[in-house]
Short mmCIF file of C-alpha atoms in Angstrom, two decimals:
data_model
loop_
_atom_site.label_atom_id
_atom_site.label_comp_id
_atom_site.label_asym_id
_atom_site.label_seq_id
_atom_site.Cartn_x
_atom_site.Cartn_y
_atom_site.Cartn_z
CA MET A 7 55.96 128.40 -94.07
CA SER A 8 57.68 127.05 -97.14
CA GLY A 9 55.74 127.87 -100.29
CA ASN A 10 53.74 130.74 -98.82
CA ILE A 11 53.96 134.51 -99.15
CA LEU A 12 56.15 136.76 -97.02
CA VAL A 13 55.14 140.40 -96.57
CA LEU A 14 57.91 142.69 -95.38
CA THR A 15 56.98 146.11 -94.05
CA ALA A 16 59.04 148.53 -91.99
CA ILE A 17 56.83 149.23 -88.97
CA ASP A 18 53.57 148.16 -87.43
CA ASP A 19 52.09 151.65 -87.97
CA GLU A 20 52.00 150.80 -91.68
CA LEU A 21 50.42 147.35 -91.48
CA ASP A 22 48.63 145.24 -88.87
CA LYS A 23 49.92 141.68 -89.25
CA ALA A 24 46.86 140.29 -87.48
CA ARG A 25 44.93 141.01 -90.70
CA ALA A 26 47.13 138.73 -92.83
CA PRO A 27 45.18 135.98 -94.58
CA GLU A 28 46.05 132.29 -94.32
CA GLY A 29 49.38 131.55 -96.01
CA VAL A 30 50.73 135.11 -95.59
CA GLU A 31 53.37 135.93 -92.98
CA VAL A 32 54.08 139.59 -92.10
CA ILE A 33 57.53 140.54 -90.78
CA TYR A 34 58.47 144.04 -89.60
CA SER A 35 61.94 144.89 -90.85
CA GLY A 36 62.56 148.23 -89.21
CA VAL A 37 63.31 151.43 -91.13
CA GLY A 38 66.08 151.76 -93.70
CA LYS A 39 68.11 149.64 -96.09
CA VAL A 40 70.30 147.87 -93.53
CA ASN A 41 67.33 146.77 -91.40
CA ALA A 42 65.39 145.74 -94.50
CA ALA A 43 68.26 143.69 -95.95
CA SER A 44 68.95 141.99 -92.64
CA ALA A 45 65.28 141.12 -92.00
CA ALA A 46 64.73 139.99 -95.59
CA THR A 47 67.76 137.69 -95.56
CA LEU A 48 66.86 136.07 -92.26
CA ALA A 49 63.19 135.68 -93.22
CA LEU A 50 64.05 134.11 -96.58
CA LEU A 51 66.44 131.62 -95.03
CA VAL A 52 64.09 130.62 -92.21
CA LEU A 53 60.64 130.84 -93.83
CA ARG A 54 61.51 129.90 -97.43
CA PRO A 55 58.57 131.73 -99.04
CA ARG A 56 57.59 131.38 -102.70
CA LEU A 57 57.08 135.15 -103.03
CA VAL A 58 58.16 138.26 -101.13
CA VAL A 59 55.89 141.30 -101.10
CA ASN A 60 57.05 144.63 -99.74
CA TYR A 61 54.40 147.03 -98.51
CA GLY A 62 55.10 150.47 -97.20
CA THR A 63 54.61 154.17 -97.52
CA ALA A 64 56.26 156.46 -100.02
CA GLY A 65 56.64 160.06 -101.02
CA LYS A 66 55.73 161.02 -104.56
CA ILE A 67 58.08 162.81 -106.90
CA HIS A 68 55.59 162.99 -109.77
CA LYS A 69 52.31 164.61 -108.75
CA MET A 70 50.19 162.16 -110.78
CA HIS A 71 50.72 159.29 -108.32
CA ASN A 72 48.21 158.85 -105.50
CA GLY A 73 46.83 156.08 -103.35
CA LEU A 74 48.30 152.59 -103.64
CA VAL A 75 50.76 151.99 -106.48
CA GLU A 76 52.60 148.87 -107.56
CA VAL A 77 56.33 149.17 -108.11
CA ALA A 78 57.95 147.84 -111.26
CA HIS A 79 61.55 148.96 -110.62
CA ALA A 80 63.73 149.85 -107.64
CA VAL A 81 66.94 151.90 -107.65
CA GLN A 82 69.27 153.23 -104.96
CA ARG A 83 68.86 156.98 -104.82
CA ASP A 84 71.53 157.47 -102.18
CA MET A 85 74.41 155.34 -103.47
CA MET A 86 76.84 158.21 -104.07
CA ALA A 87 80.31 156.81 -104.61
CA MET A 88 81.39 159.23 -107.30
CA PRO A 89 83.94 159.19 -108.92
CA LEU A 90 84.15 155.40 -108.54
CA ALA A 91 80.69 154.99 -110.08
CA PRO A 92 77.82 157.26 -111.07
CA ARG A 93 75.14 158.04 -108.50
CA GLY A 94 72.83 155.08 -108.02
CA ARG A 95 75.46 152.47 -108.88
CA THR A 96 77.43 150.41 -106.38
CA PRO A 97 81.11 150.53 -107.36
CA PHE A 98 82.83 147.26 -108.25
CA SER A 99 79.56 145.38 -108.00
CA PRO A 100 78.29 143.10 -110.74
CA GLU A 101 74.72 143.58 -109.48
CA ILE A 102 72.13 145.33 -111.59
CA ASP A 103 71.46 148.92 -110.54
CA ARG A 104 67.77 148.85 -111.51
CA LEU A 105 65.95 145.86 -110.05
CA SER A 106 62.72 144.80 -111.75
CA SER A 107 59.74 142.99 -110.27
CA VAL A 108 58.44 141.95 -113.74
CA HIS A 109 55.12 143.65 -112.89
CA LYS A 110 53.90 146.95 -114.29
CA GLY A 111 54.14 149.99 -112.11
CA VAL A 112 56.24 152.90 -110.97
CA THR A 113 59.96 153.32 -110.32
CA CYS A 114 60.93 153.67 -106.66
CA GLY A 115 64.11 155.33 -105.44
CA THR A 116 65.23 153.86 -102.12
CA GLY A 117 67.53 155.65 -99.71
CA ASP A 118 68.32 156.06 -96.05
CA SER A 119 66.90 159.55 -95.85
CA PHE A 120 63.40 160.97 -95.63
CA VAL A 121 62.98 163.14 -98.74
CA THR A 122 61.82 166.67 -97.95
CA THR A 123 63.41 168.75 -100.71
CA PRO A 124 63.52 168.61 -104.51
CA ASP A 125 66.30 166.50 -106.01
CA PRO A 126 66.91 166.98 -109.75
CA TRP A 127 68.57 163.54 -109.97
CA LEU A 128 65.25 161.90 -109.12
CA ILE A 129 63.52 163.67 -112.00
CA GLU A 130 66.39 163.10 -114.45
CA ASN A 131 66.32 159.38 -113.65
CA LYS A 132 62.54 159.07 -113.92
CA ILE A 133 62.01 158.17 -110.27
CA ASP A 134 58.28 158.29 -109.49
CA ILE A 135 58.28 157.67 -105.73
CA VAL A 136 60.77 157.41 -102.85
CA ASP A 137 61.00 155.05 -99.90
CA MET A 138 63.59 153.72 -97.45
CA GLU A 139 63.52 149.89 -97.78
CA LEU A 140 62.48 148.46 -101.15
CA TYR A 141 65.81 148.34 -103.01
CA ALA A 142 67.40 146.35 -100.18
CA ILE A 143 64.54 143.84 -100.14
CA ALA A 144 64.55 143.48 -103.93
CA HIS A 145 68.33 143.03 -103.89
CA VAL A 146 68.11 140.20 -101.34
CA CYS A 147 65.36 138.55 -103.37
CA GLN A 148 67.42 138.78 -106.55
CA ARG A 149 70.44 137.25 -104.81
CA HIS A 150 68.27 134.33 -103.68
CA SER A 151 66.45 133.96 -107.03
CA LEU A 152 63.10 134.70 -105.41
CA PRO A 153 60.33 136.75 -107.03
CA TRP A 154 59.25 139.98 -105.38
CA ARG A 155 56.46 142.50 -105.67
CA ALA A 156 56.01 145.84 -103.96
CA PHE A 157 53.09 148.09 -103.18
CA LYS A 158 53.50 151.59 -101.81
CA PHE A 159 50.89 153.93 -100.40
CA ILE A 160 51.58 157.55 -101.25
CA THR A 161 51.56 159.54 -98.01
CA ASP A 162 53.26 162.76 -99.01
CA GLU A 163 54.79 164.88 -101.75
CA ALA A 164 58.44 164.51 -100.62
CA ASP A 165 58.55 168.20 -99.72
CA ASP A 166 59.01 170.30 -96.60
CA ASN A 167 55.58 169.12 -95.33
CA ALA A 168 56.41 165.44 -95.89
CA ALA A 169 56.93 164.48 -92.25
CA ASP A 170 53.60 165.95 -91.13
CA HIS A 171 51.73 164.44 -94.10
CA TRP A 172 53.37 161.05 -93.53
CA GLN A 173 52.25 161.10 -89.87
CA ASP A 174 48.70 161.98 -90.93
CA ASN A 175 48.51 159.31 -93.67
CA VAL A 176 50.74 156.39 -92.59
CA ARG A 177 47.77 154.12 -91.76
CA ASP A 178 45.56 155.05 -94.72
CA GLY A 179 46.89 152.49 -97.21
CA GLU A 180 46.38 149.30 -95.22
CA ASP A 181 42.88 148.47 -96.52
CA LEU A 182 44.00 149.09 -100.10
CA PHE A 183 47.00 146.80 -99.63
CA TRP A 184 44.98 143.93 -98.18
CA ASP A 185 42.52 144.31 -101.09
CA ALA A 186 45.44 144.02 -103.54
CA MET A 187 46.71 140.95 -101.69
CA LYS A 188 43.39 139.17 -102.32
CA GLU A 189 44.45 138.75 -105.96
CA ILE A 190 47.92 137.51 -105.00
CA ALA A 191 46.88 135.23 -102.12
CA PRO A 192 43.23 134.36 -102.63
CA ALA A 193 41.52 132.90 -99.56
#
């Protein structure tokens, strides 16, 4: 696959890999940062893509975001090693805490929890949306000097109805994503 595009998504409910155009490989990572980092590392080493694209669903923190959004920045919303480092920062790590795709878009807070309640830290740190995989994927890409992009479909409002809304909307972003991919990987 060397030189092509790798799309990483958590589960097949989010994206049907049979719809991938020529030159695009879809890999399901599983849910959460550990699964995403493991799948991303293995896929990069084996497939050697020229670009990694993460697609998935997300909850919105700011009400203005709807539909498919592109992500500009990823942060870890659940790295809580205080007092060794402030929330969001990995202690004793030279890595950057805010990873950038170099494309315009929203800021995504990644964590190994499904957000269902307000979190003032998210607002204070200008987090627009929340997911469970992107930061890990972006971190692997940065370590391997590989460009990444991410697109998230807003399924819920990260509130006490989030799980039901996610279930109802998990498949609704697929067409929008494949339309966006036409500009990245033209046929």
